[in-house]
Amino acid sequence: MSRKYPARPVVGVGVVVWHGTRVLLVQRGRPPRQGQWSLPGGAQQLGESLADAARREVFEETGLAVKLGDVVATVDSIERDPDGRVRYHYSLIDFTAEAPGAALAPGDDAADARWFGLDEIGRLGLWSETLRIIELARARRSR
């Protein structure tokens, strides 16, 4: 199934990964949101659980094996072309996770991967939903 102009939504996962007080972001190497900073994540594969997809995507994009936590939020990402046709439609399930180490090895469709303090992420031009999800994860973590 093509991700561009799909016949139905693509199920995807995102992961808010923490190392201490820092959060992990990847710079997208492909559309949609190419060049933008985002949570690590991607499409679920056939026969794969959501949790396995989340762990796999983090590992492929950053080289980290994480301890996966709970689902934080769900969100729809729908991008339309100038004619109003749906160019991309992702139904995203976002998890939280803890990283045992900080060494990163960007790969797969991530052009870069870095740790950021919460005071830094406001300057990155993140999608509003990404900021909302990071805040939800932070609030759950501090309970």
PDB file of C-alpha atoms in Angstrom:
ATOM      1  CA  MET A   1       0.000   0.000   0.000  1.00  0.00           C
ATOM      2  CA  SER A   2       1.354   3.391  -0.964  1.00  0.00           C
ATOM      3  CA  ARG A   3       1.790   5.902   1.849  1.00  0.00           C
ATOM      4  CA  LYS A   4       1.284   8.777  -0.583  1.00  0.00           C
ATOM      5  CA  TYR A   5      -2.371   9.109  -1.654  1.00  0.00           C
ATOM      6  CA  PRO A   6      -3.315   5.992   0.331  1.00  0.00           C
ATOM      7  CA  ALA A   7      -6.578   4.081  -0.052  1.00  0.00           C
ATOM      8  CA  ARG A   8      -6.917   4.057   3.756  1.00  0.00           C
ATOM      9  CA  PRO A   9      -5.053   5.453   6.778  1.00  0.00           C
ATOM     10  CA  VAL A  10      -1.643   4.073   7.671  1.00  0.00           C
ATOM     11  CA  VAL A  11      -1.238   2.997  11.313  1.00  0.00           C
ATOM     12  CA  GLY A  12       1.895   4.437  12.805  1.00  0.00           C
ATOM     13  CA  VAL A  13       3.630   4.724  16.149  1.00  0.00           C
ATOM     14  CA  GLY A  14       5.619   7.472  17.827  1.00  0.00           C
ATOM     15  CA  VAL A  15       7.685   7.269  20.983  1.00  0.00           C
ATOM     16  CA  VAL A  16       8.565   9.949  23.545  1.00  0.00           C
ATOM     17  CA  VAL A  17      11.934   8.585  24.688  1.00  0.00           C
ATOM     18  CA  TRP A  18      13.472   9.988  27.866  1.00  0.00           C
ATOM     19  CA  HIS A  19      17.036   9.864  29.139  1.00  0.00           C
ATOM     20  CA  GLY A  20      17.047  11.686  32.442  1.00  0.00           C
ATOM     21  CA  THR A  21      15.325  15.007  31.751  1.00  0.00           C
ATOM     22  CA  ARG A  22      16.103  15.033  28.041  1.00  0.00           C
ATOM     23  CA  VAL A  23      13.775  13.926  25.255  1.00  0.00           C
ATOM     24  CA  LEU A  24      14.854  12.245  22.017  1.00  0.00           C
ATOM     25  CA  LEU A  25      13.955  13.745  18.650  1.00  0.00           C
ATOM     26  CA  VAL A  26      14.843  12.634  15.138  1.00  0.00           C
ATOM     27  CA  GLN A  27      15.141  14.748  12.040  1.00  0.00           C
ATOM     28  CA  ARG A  28      12.983  13.232   9.320  1.00  0.00           C
ATOM     29  CA  GLY A  29      14.876  12.144   6.218  1.00  0.00           C
ATOM     30  CA  ARG A  30      11.768  11.544   4.077  1.00  0.00           C
ATOM     31  CA  PRO A  31       8.285  13.002   3.553  1.00  0.00           C
ATOM     32  CA  PRO A  32       6.035  13.760   5.213  1.00  0.00           C
ATOM     33  CA  ARG A  33       7.756  16.364   7.401  1.00  0.00           C
ATOM     34  CA  GLN A  34      11.136  15.823   5.738  1.00  0.00           C
ATOM     35  CA  GLY A  35      13.826  17.879   7.478  1.00  0.00           C
ATOM     36  CA  GLN A  36      11.652  18.523  10.535  1.00  0.00           C
ATOM     37  CA  TRP A  37      12.359  17.306  14.045  1.00  0.00           C
ATOM     38  CA  SER A  38       9.882  14.752  15.347  1.00  0.00           C
ATOM     39  CA  LEU A  39       9.420  11.842  17.702  1.00  0.00           C
ATOM     40  CA  PRO A  40      11.015   8.612  16.539  1.00  0.00           C
ATOM     41  CA  GLY A  41       8.446   6.371  14.944  1.00  0.00           C
ATOM     42  CA  GLY A  42       6.927   5.066  11.763  1.00  0.00           C
ATOM     43  CA  ALA A  43       4.481   2.635  10.211  1.00  0.00           C
ATOM     44  CA  GLN A  44       3.359  -0.575  11.842  1.00  0.00           C
ATOM     45  CA  GLN A  45       4.147  -3.690   9.811  1.00  0.00           C
ATOM     46  CA  LEU A  46       1.697  -6.482   9.079  1.00  0.00           C
ATOM     47  CA  GLY A  47       1.684  -9.024  11.925  1.00  0.00           C
ATOM     48  CA  GLU A  48       3.503  -6.668  14.300  1.00  0.00           C
ATOM     49  CA  SER A  49       2.035  -5.467  17.591  1.00  0.00           C
ATOM     50  CA  LEU A  50       1.964  -1.739  18.293  1.00  0.00           C
ATOM     51  CA  ALA A  51       4.503  -2.174  21.096  1.00  0.00           C
ATOM     52  CA  ASP A  52       6.860  -4.160  18.859  1.00  0.00           C
ATOM     53  CA  ALA A  53       6.497  -1.527  16.124  1.00  0.00           C
ATOM     54  CA  ALA A  54       7.378   1.219  18.602  1.00  0.00           C
ATOM     55  CA  ARG A  55      10.501  -0.586  19.864  1.00  0.00           C
ATOM     56  CA  ARG A  56      11.580  -1.460  16.305  1.00  0.00           C
ATOM     57  CA  GLU A  57      11.156   2.080  14.997  1.00  0.00           C
ATOM     58  CA  VAL A  58      13.152   3.604  17.853  1.00  0.00           C
ATOM     59  CA  PHE A  59      15.932   1.073  17.313  1.00  0.00           C
ATOM     60  CA  GLU A  60      16.012   1.545  13.514  1.00  0.00           C
ATOM     61  CA  GLU A  61      16.069   5.336  13.743  1.00  0.00           C
ATOM     62  CA  THR A  62      18.394   5.776  16.741  1.00  0.00           C
ATOM     63  CA  GLY A  63      20.137   2.499  17.601  1.00  0.00           C
ATOM     64  CA  LEU A  64      18.531   2.520  21.068  1.00  0.00           C
ATOM     65  CA  ALA A  65      16.833  -0.436  22.720  1.00  0.00           C
ATOM     66  CA  VAL A  66      14.287   1.204  25.023  1.00  0.00           C
ATOM     67  CA  LYS A  67      12.064   0.181  27.906  1.00  0.00           C
ATOM     68  CA  LEU A  68       8.622   0.901  26.467  1.00  0.00           C
ATOM     69  CA  GLY A  69       5.954   2.411  28.692  1.00  0.00           C
ATOM     70  CA  ASP A  70       2.289   3.195  28.218  1.00  0.00           C
ATOM     71  CA  VAL A  71       0.345   4.751  25.366  1.00  0.00           C
ATOM     72  CA  VAL A  72       0.343   8.517  25.887  1.00  0.00           C
ATOM     73  CA  ALA A  73      -2.011   9.666  23.129  1.00  0.00           C
ATOM     74  CA  THR A  74      -3.450   8.993  19.716  1.00  0.00           C
ATOM     75  CA  VAL A  75      -3.530  11.523  16.907  1.00  0.00           C
ATOM     76  CA  ASP A  76      -4.456  11.728  13.248  1.00  0.00           C
ATOM     77  CA  SER A  77      -2.000  13.310  10.836  1.00  0.00           C
ATOM     78  CA  ILE A  78      -3.811  14.187   7.624  1.00  0.00           C
ATOM     79  CA  GLU A  79      -2.136  16.209   4.877  1.00  0.00           C
ATOM     80  CA  ARG A  80      -4.090  17.341   1.834  1.00  0.00           C
ATOM     81  CA  ASP A  81      -2.775  18.537  -1.523  1.00  0.00           C
ATOM     82  CA  PRO A  82      -3.892  21.866  -3.088  1.00  0.00           C
ATOM     83  CA  ASP A  83      -6.857  20.082  -4.708  1.00  0.00           C
ATOM     84  CA  GLY A  84      -8.074  18.812  -1.327  1.00  0.00           C
ATOM     85  CA  ARG A  85      -7.109  15.184  -1.950  1.00  0.00           C
ATOM     86  CA  VAL A  86      -5.578  13.314   0.979  1.00  0.00           C
ATOM     87  CA  ARG A  87      -1.831  13.096   0.291  1.00  0.00           C
ATOM     88  CA  TYR A  88      -0.946  11.414   3.611  1.00  0.00           C
ATOM     89  CA  HIS A  89      -3.132  10.012   6.395  1.00  0.00           C
ATOM     90  CA  TYR A  90      -1.575   8.462   9.474  1.00  0.00           C
ATOM     91  CA  SER A  91      -3.404   7.266  12.582  1.00  0.00           C
ATOM     92  CA  LEU A  92      -0.670   7.509  15.194  1.00  0.00           C
ATOM     93  CA  ILE A  93      -0.368   5.823  18.567  1.00  0.00           C
ATOM     94  CA  ASP A  94       2.232   7.482  20.793  1.00  0.00           C
ATOM     95  CA  PHE A  95       4.056   5.711  23.622  1.00  0.00           C
ATOM     96  CA  THR A  96       6.488   6.811  26.273  1.00  0.00           C
ATOM     97  CA  ALA A  97       9.803   5.027  26.880  1.00  0.00           C
ATOM     98  CA  GLU A  98      12.998   5.223  28.898  1.00  0.00           C
ATOM     99  CA  ALA A  99      16.446   4.867  27.340  1.00  0.00           C
ATOM    100  CA  PRO A 100      19.111   3.086  29.395  1.00  0.00           C
ATOM    101  CA  GLY A 101      21.886   4.926  27.535  1.00  0.00           C
ATOM    102  CA  ALA A 102      22.373   8.115  25.541  1.00  0.00           C
ATOM    103  CA  ALA A 103      24.580   7.001  22.614  1.00  0.00           C
ATOM    104  CA  LEU A 104      22.723   7.507  19.318  1.00  0.00           C
ATOM    105  CA  ALA A 105      23.254   6.020  15.858  1.00  0.00           C
ATOM    106  CA  PRO A 106      20.776   7.646  13.429  1.00  0.00           C
ATOM    107  CA  GLY A 107      19.570   5.302  10.718  1.00  0.00           C
ATOM    108  CA  ASP A 108      16.685   4.207   8.497  1.00  0.00           C
ATOM    109  CA  ASP A 109      14.704   7.323   7.543  1.00  0.00           C
ATOM    110  CA  ALA A 110      16.169   9.530  10.310  1.00  0.00           C
ATOM    111  CA  ALA A 111      18.691  12.056   8.998  1.00  0.00           C
ATOM    112  CA  ASP A 112      19.761  12.899  12.562  1.00  0.00           C
ATOM    113  CA  ALA A 113      18.892  12.056  16.174  1.00  0.00           C
ATOM    114  CA  ARG A 114      19.580  14.196  19.243  1.00  0.00           C
ATOM    115  CA  TRP A 115      18.676  14.650  22.887  1.00  0.00           C
ATOM    116  CA  PHE A 116      16.991  17.934  23.796  1.00  0.00           C
ATOM    117  CA  GLY A 117      16.105  19.613  27.063  1.00  0.00           C
ATOM    118  CA  LEU A 118      12.462  20.598  27.374  1.00  0.00           C
ATOM    119  CA  ASP A 119      13.560  24.250  27.363  1.00  0.00           C
ATOM    120  CA  GLU A 120      15.045  23.755  23.857  1.00  0.00           C
ATOM    121  CA  ILE A 121      12.201  22.105  21.972  1.00  0.00           C
ATOM    122  CA  GLY A 122      10.083  25.242  21.632  1.00  0.00           C
ATOM    123  CA  ARG A 123      12.634  26.688  19.197  1.00  0.00           C
ATOM    124  CA  LEU A 124      12.619  23.695  16.834  1.00  0.00           C
ATOM    125  CA  GLY A 125       9.367  24.404  14.980  1.00  0.00           C
ATOM    126  CA  LEU A 126       7.815  21.119  16.077  1.00  0.00           C
ATOM    127  CA  TRP A 127       4.329  20.126  14.973  1.00  0.00           C
ATOM    128  CA  SER A 128       1.867  21.302  17.637  1.00  0.00           C
ATOM    129  CA  GLU A 129       0.741  17.713  18.242  1.00  0.00           C
ATOM    130  CA  THR A 130       4.336  16.659  18.935  1.00  0.00           C
ATOM    131  CA  LEU A 131       4.645  19.377  21.580  1.00  0.00           C
ATOM    132  CA  ARG A 132       1.312  18.339  23.103  1.00  0.00           C
ATOM    133  CA  ILE A 133       2.337  14.675  23.255  1.00  0.00           C
ATOM    134  CA  ILE A 134       5.711  15.464  24.833  1.00  0.00           C
ATOM    135  CA  GLU A 135       3.935  17.535  27.487  1.00  0.00           C
ATOM    136  CA  LEU A 136       1.443  14.729  28.163  1.00  0.00           C
ATOM    137  CA  ALA A 137       4.346  12.277  28.540  1.00  0.00           C
ATOM    138  CA  ARG A 138       6.206  14.670  30.850  1.00  0.00           C
ATOM    139  CA  ALA A 139       3.119  15.094  33.049  1.00  0.00           C
ATOM    140  CA  ARG A 140       2.601  11.322  33.308  1.00  0.00           C
ATOM    141  CA  ARG A 141       6.252  10.802  34.104  1.00  0.00           C
ATOM    142  CA  SER A 142       6.263  13.270  36.991  1.00  0.00           C
ATOM    143  CA  ARG A 143       3.381  11.512  38.773  1.00  0.00           C
TER     144      ARG A 143
END
